[in-house]
CSV table of C-alpha atoms in Angstrom, one decimal:
chain,number,residue,atom,x,y,z
B,1,UNK,CA,134.1,180.5,22.1
B,2,UNK,CA,130.5,179.9,20.9
B,3,UNK,CA,129.9,179.6,17.2
B,4,UNK,CA,128.0,182.2,15.1
B,5,UNK,CA,124.6,181.1,13.7
B,6,UNK,CA,126.1,180.3,10.3
B,7,UNK,CA,128.9,178.3,11.8
B,8,UNK,CA,126.7,176.4,14.3
B,9,UNK,CA,125.4,174.0,11.7
B,10,UNK,CA,128.8,172.4,11.2
B,11,UNK,CA,130.0,172.4,14.8
B,12,UNK,CA,129.1,169.5,17.1
B,13,UNK,CA,127.9,169.9,20.6
B,14,UNK,CA,131.2,168.8,22.0
B,15,UNK,CA,133.2,171.4,20.1
B,16,UNK,CA,131.3,174.4,21.6
B,17,UNK,CA,133.5,176.1,24.1
B,18,UNK,CA,132.4,179.0,26.3
B,19,UNK,CA,134.2,182.3,26.5
B,20,UNK,CA,135.8,183.4,29.8
B,21,UNK,CA,133.1,186.0,30.6
B,22,UNK,CA,130.4,183.4,29.9
B,23,UNK,CA,132.0,181.0,32.4
B,24,UNK,CA,132.1,183.8,35.0
B,25,UNK,CA,128.4,184.6,34.5
B,26,UNK,CA,127.6,180.9,34.6
B,27,UNK,CA,129.3,180.5,38.0
B,28,UNK,CA,127.3,183.5,39.3
B,29,UNK,CA,123.9,182.1,38.2
B,30,UNK,CA,124.6,178.7,39.6
B,31,UNK,CA,124.6,180.2,43.1
B,32,UNK,CA,121.9,182.9,42.9
B,33,UNK,CA,119.2,184.5,40.7
B,34,UNK,CA,120.5,187.0,38.2
B,35,UNK,CA,119.5,189.2,35.2
B,36,UNK,CA,122.3,188.7,32.6
B,37,UNK,CA,122.8,191.9,30.7
B,38,UNK,CA,124.9,191.5,27.5
B,39,UNK,CA,124.6,193.1,24.1
B,40,UNK,CA,123.1,191.2,21.1
B,41,UNK,CA,125.4,188.5,19.9
B,42,UNK,CA,127.5,188.2,23.0
B,43,UNK,CA,126.1,184.8,24.1
B,44,UNK,CA,123.5,185.3,26.8
B,45,UNK,CA,121.5,182.3,25.6
B,46,UNK,CA,124.5,180.0,25.8
B,47,UNK,CA,125.1,181.0,29.4
B,48,UNK,CA,121.5,180.0,30.1
B,49,UNK,CA,121.9,176.7,28.2
B,50,UNK,CA,125.0,175.8,30.2
B,51,UNK,CA,123.1,176.5,33.4
B,52,UNK,CA,120.3,174.3,32.3
B,53,UNK,CA,122.8,171.5,31.6
B,54,UNK,CA,124.3,171.9,35.1
B,55,UNK,CA,120.8,171.7,36.7
B,56,UNK,CA,119.8,168.8,34.4
B,57,UNK,CA,120.5,166.1,37.1
B,58,UNK,CA,117.4,167.4,38.9
B,59,UNK,CA,115.3,166.8,35.8
B,60,UNK,CA,116.0,163.1,35.2
B,61,UNK,CA,113.0,161.9,37.2
B,62,UNK,CA,109.4,162.8,36.8
B,63,UNK,CA,107.9,165.3,39.2
B,64,UNK,CA,105.9,162.5,40.9
B,65,UNK,CA,109.2,160.7,41.6
B,66,UNK,CA,110.9,163.8,43.0
B,67,UNK,CA,112.3,165.3,39.8
B,68,UNK,CA,112.0,168.9,38.6
B,69,UNK,CA,111.3,170.7,35.3
B,70,UNK,CA,112.7,173.9,33.7
B,71,UNK,CA,110.9,176.6,31.9
B,72,UNK,CA,112.4,178.8,29.1
B,73,UNK,CA,110.0,181.7,28.7
B,74,UNK,CA,110.0,184.0,25.7
B,75,UNK,CA,108.2,187.1,24.7
B,76,UNK,CA,107.2,186.1,21.2
B,77,UNK,CA,106.3,182.9,19.3
B,78,UNK,CA,109.2,183.2,16.9
B,79,UNK,CA,111.8,183.7,19.6
B,80,UNK,CA,110.4,180.7,21.5
B,81,UNK,CA,110.7,178.6,18.3
B,82,UNK,CA,114.3,179.8,17.8
B,83,UNK,CA,115.2,179.0,21.4
B,84,UNK,CA,113.6,175.5,21.3
B,85,UNK,CA,115.7,174.7,18.2
B,86,UNK,CA,118.8,175.9,19.9
B,87,UNK,CA,118.1,173.9,23.1
B,88,UNK,CA,117.6,170.7,21.0
B,89,UNK,CA,120.8,171.4,19.2
B,90,UNK,CA,122.9,172.1,22.3
B,91,UNK,CA,121.5,169.6,24.8
B,92,UNK,CA,120.4,166.0,25.1
B,93,UNK,CA,117.4,167.0,27.2
B,94,UNK,CA,113.8,166.5,26.1
B,95,UNK,CA,112.4,169.8,24.9
B,96,UNK,CA,108.7,170.7,24.8
B,97,UNK,CA,107.5,173.7,22.6
B,98,UNK,CA,104.3,175.5,23.6
B,99,UNK,CA,102.7,178.4,21.6
B,100,UNK,CA,99.2,179.4,20.8
B,101,UNK,CA,99.2,177.9,17.3
B,102,UNK,CA,99.4,174.4,19.0
B,103,UNK,CA,95.9,175.1,20.5
B,104,UNK,CA,97.3,174.8,24.0
B,105,UNK,CA,94.4,176.7,25.5
B,106,UNK,CA,92.2,173.7,24.7
B,107,UNK,CA,94.5,171.1,26.3
B,108,UNK,CA,93.1,169.1,29.1
B,109,UNK,CA,94.9,168.5,32.4
B,110,UNK,CA,95.7,165.0,31.2
B,111,UNK,CA,97.4,166.3,28.1
B,112,UNK,CA,99.5,168.8,30.1
B,113,UNK,CA,100.4,166.1,32.7
B,114,UNK,CA,101.8,164.0,29.8
B,115,UNK,CA,103.7,166.9,28.3
B,116,UNK,CA,105.3,167.8,31.7
B,117,UNK,CA,106.1,164.1,32.3
B,118,UNK,CA,108.0,163.5,29.1
B,119,UNK,CA,109.7,166.9,28.6
B,120,UNK,CA,112.4,168.2,30.8
B,121,UNK,CA,112.6,171.8,29.5
B,122,UNK,CA,109.3,173.6,28.6
B,123,UNK,CA,109.9,176.3,26.0
B,124,UNK,CA,107.1,178.8,25.1
B,125,UNK,CA,105.5,182.2,25.4
B,126,UNK,CA,104.9,183.9,28.8
B,127,UNK,CA,101.1,183.9,28.8
B,128,UNK,CA,101.0,180.1,28.4
B,129,UNK,CA,103.3,179.5,31.4
B,130,UNK,CA,101.3,182.0,33.4
B,131,UNK,CA,98.2,180.1,32.6
B,132,UNK,CA,99.5,176.6,33.5
B,133,UNK,CA,100.8,177.8,36.8
B,134,UNK,CA,97.6,179.7,37.6
B,135,UNK,CA,95.6,176.6,36.8
B,136,UNK,CA,97.9,174.5,38.9
B,137,UNK,CA,99.0,172.2,36.1
B,138,UNK,CA,102.5,172.7,37.3
B,139,UNK,CA,103.7,174.3,40.6
B,140,UNK,CA,106.4,176.9,41.0
B,141,UNK,CA,108.1,174.4,43.4
B,142,UNK,CA,108.1,171.8,40.7
B,143,UNK,CA,110.7,173.9,38.8
B,144,UNK,CA,114.4,173.9,39.2
B,145,UNK,CA,115.2,176.7,36.7
B,146,UNK,CA,113.2,179.5,35.1
B,147,UNK,CA,114.9,181.3,32.2
B,148,UNK,CA,113.2,184.4,31.0
B,149,UNK,CA,114.4,185.8,27.7
B,150,UNK,CA,114.0,189.5,27.0
B,151,UNK,CA,113.1,189.9,30.6
B,152,UNK,CA,113.0,193.7,30.4
B,153,UNK,CA,109.4,193.2,29.3
B,154,UNK,CA,108.4,192.0,32.9
B,155,UNK,CA,106.7,195.2,34.0
B,156,UNK,CA,103.1,196.1,35.1
B,157,UNK,CA,100.6,193.5,33.9
B,158,UNK,CA,102.9,191.7,31.4
B,159,UNK,CA,102.6,187.9,31.7
B,160,UNK,CA,106.3,187.7,32.7
B,161,UNK,CA,105.7,190.0,35.6
B,162,UNK,CA,102.5,188.2,36.6
B,163,UNK,CA,104.3,184.9,36.4
B,164,UNK,CA,106.9,186.1,38.9
B,165,UNK,CA,104.2,187.3,41.3
B,166,UNK,CA,103.4,183.6,42.0
B,167,UNK,CA,106.8,183.3,43.8
B,168,UNK,CA,105.3,185.4,46.6
B,169,UNK,CA,102.8,182.6,47.4
B,170,UNK,CA,105.6,180.1,48.3
B,171,UNK,CA,106.2,180.2,52.1
B,172,UNK,CA,109.4,178.1,52.0
B,173,UNK,CA,111.7,180.3,49.8
B,174,UNK,CA,114.3,177.5,49.7
B,175,UNK,CA,112.0,175.6,47.4
B,176,UNK,CA,111.9,178.4,44.8
B,177,UNK,CA,113.6,177.7,41.4
B,178,UNK,CA,116.7,179.5,40.2
B,179,UNK,CA,115.6,182.5,38.0
B,180,UNK,CA,117.8,183.6,35.1
B,181,UNK,CA,116.8,186.7,33.2
B,182,UNK,CA,118.3,187.5,29.8
B,183,UNK,CA,118.3,190.9,28.2
B,184,UNK,CA,120.3,193.2,26.0
B,185,UNK,CA,118.0,196.2,26.9
B,186,UNK,CA,117.5,197.1,30.6
B,187,UNK,CA,114.9,199.8,30.1
B,188,UNK,CA,111.8,199.4,28.1
B,189,UNK,CA,110.6,202.7,26.5
B,190,UNK,CA,111.7,206.2,27.4
B,191,UNK,CA,112.4,206.0,31.1
B,192,UNK,CA,115.7,207.9,31.4
B,193,UNK,CA,114.3,210.1,34.1
B,194,UNK,CA,113.9,207.2,36.5
B,195,UNK,CA,116.6,204.8,35.6
B,196,UNK,CA,117.5,203.8,39.1
B,197,UNK,CA,113.9,203.1,40.1
B,198,UNK,CA,113.3,201.0,37.0
B,199,UNK,CA,116.4,198.9,37.5
B,200,UNK,CA,115.6,198.3,41.1
B,201,UNK,CA,112.1,197.3,40.2
B,202,UNK,CA,113.5,194.8,37.6
B,203,UNK,CA,115.8,193.3,40.2
B,204,UNK,CA,113.0,193.1,42.7
B,205,UNK,CA,110.7,191.3,40.2
B,206,UNK,CA,113.4,188.6,39.4
B,207,UNK,CA,114.7,188.4,43.0
B,208,UNK,CA,118.3,188.9,41.8
B,209,UNK,CA,120.9,191.4,40.7
B,210,UNK,CA,121.7,192.6,37.2
B,211,UNK,CA,125.1,191.2,36.2
B,212,UNK,CA,127.4,191.7,33.2
B,213,UNK,CA,131.1,191.4,32.4
B,214,UNK,CA,133.4,192.2,35.3
B,215,UNK,CA,136.1,194.3,33.7
B,216,UNK,CA,136.9,196.7,30.8
B,217,UNK,CA,139.1,194.0,29.3
B,218,UNK,CA,136.2,191.6,29.2
B,219,UNK,CA,133.9,194.3,27.9
B,220,UNK,CA,136.3,194.7,24.9
B,221,UNK,CA,136.1,190.9,24.4
B,222,UNK,CA,132.3,191.1,24.4
B,223,UNK,CA,132.3,193.8,21.8
B,224,UNK,CA,134.3,191.5,19.5
B,225,UNK,CA,131.3,189.2,19.3
B,226,UNK,CA,128.5,191.7,19.6
B,227,UNK,CA,126.7,193.3,16.7
B,228,UNK,CA,128.3,196.7,15.7
B,229,UNK,CA,126.0,198.4,13.2
B,230,UNK,CA,127.1,201.5,11.4
B,231,UNK,CA,124.3,204.0,11.8
B,232,UNK,CA,123.2,206.6,9.1
B,233,UNK,CA,120.4,209.0,9.6
B,234,UNK,CA,118.2,209.4,6.6
B,235,UNK,CA,115.9,212.4,6.6
B,236,UNK,CA,112.8,213.1,4.6
B,237,UNK,CA,110.5,216.1,4.2
B,238,UNK,CA,107.6,216.5,6.6
B,239,UNK,CA,105.5,218.2,4.0
B,240,UNK,CA,103.3,215.9,2.0
B,241,UNK,CA,100.6,216.5,-0.6
B,242,UNK,CA,97.2,216.6,1.0
B,243,UNK,CA,94.8,214.6,-1.1
B,244,UNK,CA,91.1,215.4,-0.7
B,245,UNK,CA,90.3,211.7,-0.6
B,246,UNK,CA,92.4,211.4,2.5
B,247,UNK,CA,90.2,213.8,4.4
B,248,UNK,CA,87.1,212.0,3.0
B,249,UNK,CA,88.3,208.6,4.3
B,250,UNK,CA,88.9,210.1,7.7
B,251,UNK,CA,85.4,211.4,7.7
B,252,UNK,CA,83.9,208.1,6.6
B,253,UNK,CA,85.7,206.2,9.4
B,254,UNK,CA,84.7,208.8,12.0
B,255,UNK,CA,81.1,208.3,11.0
B,256,UNK,CA,81.6,204.6,11.2
B,257,UNK,CA,82.9,204.9,14.8
B,258,UNK,CA,79.7,206.7,15.8
B,259,UNK,CA,77.6,203.9,14.4
B,260,UNK,CA,79.8,201.2,16.0
B,261,UNK,CA,79.6,202.9,19.4
B,262,UNK,CA,75.8,203.1,19.2
B,263,UNK,CA,75.3,199.5,17.9
B,264,UNK,CA,73.4,197.3,20.4
B,265,UNK,CA,75.3,193.9,20.6
B,266,UNK,CA,73.2,192.5,23.3
B,267,UNK,CA,74.7,189.7,25.4
B,268,UNK,CA,77.5,187.8,23.8
B,269,UNK,CA,78.2,184.3,25.2
B,270,UNK,CA,81.8,183.7,26.3
B,271,UNK,CA,83.7,181.1,24.3
B,272,UNK,CA,85.2,178.2,26.3
B,273,UNK,CA,88.1,175.8,25.7
B,274,UNK,CA,87.6,172.0,25.7
B,275,UNK,CA,88.5,171.9,29.4
B,276,UNK,CA,85.9,174.6,30.1
B,277,UNK,CA,88.3,177.5,30.5
B,278,UNK,CA,87.2,180.9,29.3
B,279,UNK,CA,89.1,182.2,26.3
B,280,UNK,CA,90.5,185.7,26.5
B,281,UNK,CA,89.0,187.8,23.7
B,282,UNK,CA,89.3,191.5,23.1
B,283,UNK,CA,86.3,193.9,23.3
B,284,UNK,CA,84.4,193.5,20.0
B,285,UNK,CA,83.9,197.2,19.3
B,286,UNK,CA,87.4,198.1,20.4
B,287,UNK,CA,88.7,195.4,18.0
B,288,UNK,CA,86.8,196.9,15.1
B,289,UNK,CA,88.0,200.5,15.9
B,290,UNK,CA,91.6,199.4,16.5
B,291,UNK,CA,91.8,197.8,13.1
B,292,UNK,CA,90.3,200.8,11.3
B,293,UNK,CA,92.7,203.1,13.3
B,294,UNK,CA,95.6,201.0,12.2
B,295,UNK,CA,94.4,201.4,8.6
B,296,UNK,CA,94.3,205.2,9.1
B,297,UNK,CA,97.9,205.0,10.5
B,298,UNK,CA,99.1,203.2,7.3
B,299,UNK,CA,97.4,205.9,5.2
B,300,UNK,CA,98.9,208.8,7.1
B,301,UNK,CA,102.4,207.3,7.2
B,302,UNK,CA,102.7,205.9,3.6
B,303,UNK,CA,100.1,207.5,1.4
B,304,UNK,CA,97.1,206.5,-0.7
B,305,UNK,CA,98.8,203.8,-2.7
B,306,UNK,CA,99.7,202.0,0.5
B,307,UNK,CA,96.3,202.7,1.8
B,308,UNK,CA,94.7,200.8,-1.1
B,309,UNK,CA,96.7,197.8,0.0
B,310,UNK,CA,96.2,198.3,3.8
B,311,UNK,CA,92.4,198.4,3.5
B,312,UNK,CA,92.5,194.7,2.7
B,313,UNK,CA,93.6,193.7,6.2
B,314,UNK,CA,90.5,194.9,8.0
B,315,UNK,CA,88.3,193.5,5.2
B,316,UNK,CA,89.8,190.0,5.7
B,317,UNK,CA,89.8,190.2,9.5
B,318,UNK,CA,86.2,191.4,9.6
B,319,UNK,CA,85.1,188.7,7.1
B,320,UNK,CA,86.6,186.0,9.3
B,321,UNK,CA,85.1,187.5,12.5
B,322,UNK,CA,81.7,187.7,10.8
B,323,UNK,CA,81.7,184.0,10.1
B,324,UNK,CA,82.7,183.3,13.8
B,325,UNK,CA,80.2,185.8,15.2
B,326,UNK,CA,78.2,184.4,18.2
B,327,UNK,CA,75.1,186.5,17.6
B,328,UNK,CA,73.1,188.0,14.7
B,329,UNK,CA,73.7,191.5,16.0
B,330,UNK,CA,77.5,191.0,16.0
B,331,UNK,CA,77.4,189.5,12.5
B,332,UNK,CA,75.4,192.5,11.2
B,333,UNK,CA,78.0,194.8,12.8
B,334,UNK,CA,80.8,193.1,10.9
B,335,UNK,CA,78.7,193.3,7.7
B,336,UNK,CA,78.4,197.0,8.2
B,337,UNK,CA,82.1,197.6,8.8
B,338,UNK,CA,83.0,195.4,5.8
B,339,UNK,CA,80.7,197.6,3.6
B,340,UNK,CA,82.4,200.7,4.9
B,341,UNK,CA,85.8,199.2,4.0
B,342,UNK,CA,84.7,198.1,0.6
B,343,UNK,CA,83.4,201.6,-0.1
B,344,UNK,CA,86.8,203.1,0.9
B,345,UNK,CA,88.6,200.5,-1.2
B,346,UNK,CA,86.6,201.4,-4.3
B,347,UNK,CA,87.2,205.1,-3.8
B,348,UNK,CA,91.0,204.5,-3.5
B,349,UNK,CA,91.2,202.3,-6.6
B,350,UNK,CA,89.2,204.9,-8.6
B,351,UNK,CA,91.6,207.6,-7.4
B,352,UNK,CA,94.6,205.7,-8.4
B,353,UNK,CA,93.2,204.7,-11.8
B,354,UNK,CA,92.6,208.3,-12.7
B,355,UNK,CA,96.3,208.6,-13.2
B,356,UNK,CA,96.6,205.8,-15.7
B,357,UNK,CA,94.7,205.3,-19.0
B,358,UNK,CA,95.6,201.6,-19.4
B,359,UNK,CA,93.2,199.5,-17.2
B,360,UNK,CA,95.5,196.5,-17.3
B,361,UNK,CA,98.4,198.3,-15.7
B,362,UNK,CA,96.4,200.7,-13.6
B,363,UNK,CA,97.4,201.4,-10.0
B,364,UNK,CA,100.8,199.7,-10.1
B,365,UNK,CA,103.1,201.8,-12.3
B,366,UNK,CA,106.2,203.4,-10.7
B,367,UNK,CA,104.7,206.9,-11.2
B,368,UNK,CA,101.5,206.0,-9.4
B,369,UNK,CA,103.4,204.3,-6.5
B,370,UNK,CA,105.6,207.4,-6.0
B,371,UNK,CA,102.9,210.0,-6.7
B,372,UNK,CA,100.6,208.6,-4.2
B,373,UNK,CA,103.3,207.9,-1.6
B,374,UNK,CA,104.2,210.1,1.4
B,375,UNK,CA,107.8,211.6,1.6
B,376,UNK,CA,108.7,208.9,4.1
B,377,UNK,CA,107.7,206.1,1.7
B,378,UNK,CA,109.3,207.8,-1.3
B,379,UNK,CA,112.5,208.2,0.6
B,380,UNK,CA,112.6,204.6,1.6
B,381,UNK,CA,112.0,203.4,-2.0
B,382,UNK,CA,114.6,205.8,-3.3
B,383,UNK,CA,117.1,204.6,-0.7
B,384,UNK,CA,116.6,201.0,-1.8
B,385,UNK,CA,117.1,202.0,-5.4
B,386,UNK,CA,120.3,203.9,-4.5
B,387,UNK,CA,121.7,200.9,-2.5
B,388,UNK,CA,120.7,198.0,-4.6
B,389,UNK,CA,119.7,198.8,-8.1
B,390,UNK,CA,121.7,196.9,-10.7
B,391,UNK,CA,123.9,195.5,-7.9
B,392,UNK,CA,125.1,191.9,-7.5
B,393,UNK,CA,122.4,190.1,-5.4
B,394,UNK,CA,125.0,187.8,-3.8
B,395,UNK,CA,125.3,188.7,-0.2
B,396,UNK,CA,122.6,191.4,-0.1
B,397,UNK,CA,120.9,191.4,3.2
B,398,UNK,CA,118.5,194.2,4.4
B,399,UNK,CA,116.2,194.3,7.4
B,400,UNK,CA,113.5,197.0,7.6
B,401,UNK,CA,112.1,197.3,11.2
B,402,UNK,CA,108.6,198.7,11.7
B,403,UNK,CA,106.5,199.2,14.8
B,404,UNK,CA,103.2,197.5,13.8
B,405,UNK,CA,102.2,194.1,12.5
B,406,UNK,CA,100.1,195.5,9.7
B,407,UNK,CA,102.8,198.0,8.7
B,408,UNK,CA,105.1,195.1,7.9
B,409,UNK,CA,102.5,193.7,5.5
B,410,UNK,CA,101.7,197.1,4.0
B,411,UNK,CA,105.4,198.0,3.4
B,412,UNK,CA,106.1,194.5,2.0
B,413,UNK,CA,103.3,194.8,-0.7
B,414,UNK,CA,104.4,198.3,-1.6
B,415,UNK,CA,108.0,197.1,-2.0
B,416,UNK,CA,106.9,194.1,-4.0
B,417,UNK,CA,105.0,196.2,-6.5
B,418,UNK,CA,107.7,198.8,-6.7
B,419,UNK,CA,110.4,196.2,-7.3
B,420,UNK,CA,108.4,194.5,-10.0
B,421,UNK,CA,108.3,197.8,-11.9
B,422,UNK,CA,112.1,198.4,-11.6
B,423,UNK,CA,114.1,195.9,-13.7
B,424,UNK,CA,117.3,196.9,-11.9
B,425,UNK,CA,115.8,195.9,-8.6
B,426,UNK,CA,113.7,192.9,-9.8
B,427,UNK,CA,116.9,191.0,-10.5
B,428,UNK,CA,118.4,191.9,-7.2
B,429,UNK,CA,115.8,192.0,-4.4
B,430,UNK,CA,113.1,189.6,-3.3
B,431,UNK,CA,111.2,191.0,-0.4
B,432,UNK,CA,109.3,189.1,2.3
B,433,UNK,CA,108.0,189.9,5.8
B,434,UNK,CA,107.8,188.4,9.3
B,435,UNK,CA,105.3,189.3,12.0
B,436,UNK,CA,104.5,188.1,15.5
B,437,UNK,CA,101.2,186.4,16.1
B,438,UNK,CA,99.1,187.2,19.2
B,439,UNK,CA,95.5,186.7,18.0
B,440,UNK,CA,93.2,184.7,20.2
B,441,UNK,CA,91.3,182.9,17.5
B,442,UNK,CA,92.8,181.6,14.2
B,443,UNK,CA,92.0,183.7,11.1
B,444,UNK,CA,93.0,183.9,7.5
B,445,UNK,CA,95.5,186.6,8.4
B,446,UNK,CA,97.2,184.5,11.2
B,447,UNK,CA,97.3,181.4,9.0
B,448,UNK,CA,99.0,183.5,6.2
B,449,UNK,CA,101.4,184.9,8.9
B,450,UNK,CA,102.3,181.4,9.9
B,451,UNK,CA,103.1,180.3,6.3
B,452,UNK,CA,105.0,183.4,5.5
B,453,UNK,CA,107.1,183.2,8.7
B,454,UNK,CA,107.9,179.5,8.1
B,455,UNK,CA,109.0,180.3,4.5
B,456,UNK,CA,111.3,183.0,5.9
B,457,UNK,CA,112.8,180.7,8.4
B,458,UNK,CA,113.5,177.9,5.8
B,459,UNK,CA,115.2,179.9,3.1
B,460,UNK,CA,117.6,182.9,2.8
B,461,UNK,CA,116.1,186.3,3.3
B,462,UNK,CA,117.0,188.2,0.2
B,463,UNK,CA,116.0,191.6,1.5
B,464,UNK,CA,118.2,191.9,4.6
B,465,UNK,CA,121.4,193.8,5.1
B,466,UNK,CA,121.2,196.4,7.7
B,467,UNK,CA,118.4,198.3,9.5
B,468,UNK,CA,117.2,201.4,7.7
B,469,UNK,CA,116.1,204.2,10.1
B,470,UNK,CA,114.1,207.1,8.9
B,471,UNK,CA,113.3,210.4,10.6
B,472,UNK,CA,111.5,213.5,9.3
B,473,UNK,CA,113.2,216.8,8.9
């Protein structure tokens, strides 16, 4: 059997033994393409690692000398980092790690040639591998194996799907690499009405069948190792107090959007990488409006106290973008939106301070946090108090999943301030957050993300036990 994550640190490579269903799946993928479908914790990755080791004889030489390379493609930076670590731990192969924070968009052909020459397995995010294949830094026929983790994302214009489209250009299909998809979720989104069509499309994309365990007996064996959460539905009232300031903020941002749409930016020169490739950047006006809409989302979902925290994200992002602005017109547009955000921030702080006579503790008392929170946020805070207040912190683990990057930051700061005000929680919980990073250019926010994520990976997560799901009444 394969070790659990906590056990793996003390188990050597030689002691790792596959389970029977893993060996069956391994035998299948050694002869044909496949999408391995197993629940979380059942060992999909280990099947892929065993397959890579079986194909490793093809990777001993450089491509120039007739050798091959393997790609391990992931959907997120953190997943790529995790898989690179696992591959280094479980194999003796040379592993290369490629994500945006390494500035790979600026690498020259010579740099990529060297990376491909010295590393046998290339691990990274989907867009990067799509780019190097599109730019002919490596050919599809130079690959022996392509492993695609969370392969259910490979639909429409997703980089995973676009990468697989390159297989069509190869006339001699016998030269195509083995493709191994890994997933614990076959359908992305609400597609129950067309399950058959979606699954057939997924199989067509990866040129192979969806495979899983072969019997009920093996399924029971899989479930022994898979995650088995106990679910509890927590409800909250859908009726929240309507603050006048909330409507005022929405009006201010609506007026801001009108100004942004009418702003004449002129011609903005495209940024280029060191090897003269054009960087992919979002539409400037859409970027501004998306951030402000995200702020409104935090306000609607969590209340005015959270809103006073959330407004800092667009202020920081706009300040960074202002300094990077290519033209005076764009710089002035960022100045304008920053002034709008600062106005909103001032109004929020003054609203919160009205409830507290002591300026030193204004805005961050328990009463203010709860009074200016939505029922959803109050329910979450109350649930944490019920679960963990005055409890022994040993072994407490709690993960709170959210849908948006800025929501993770916003909820973290609310929790942090709330916990500081509750002695029974302050001795028990220490919150932190992790987010993915997909920004094109580096910013203060992305740098902070990187540092926070690294600190999370290097020490115990003190606020993680089980997912907490919330649904309105």
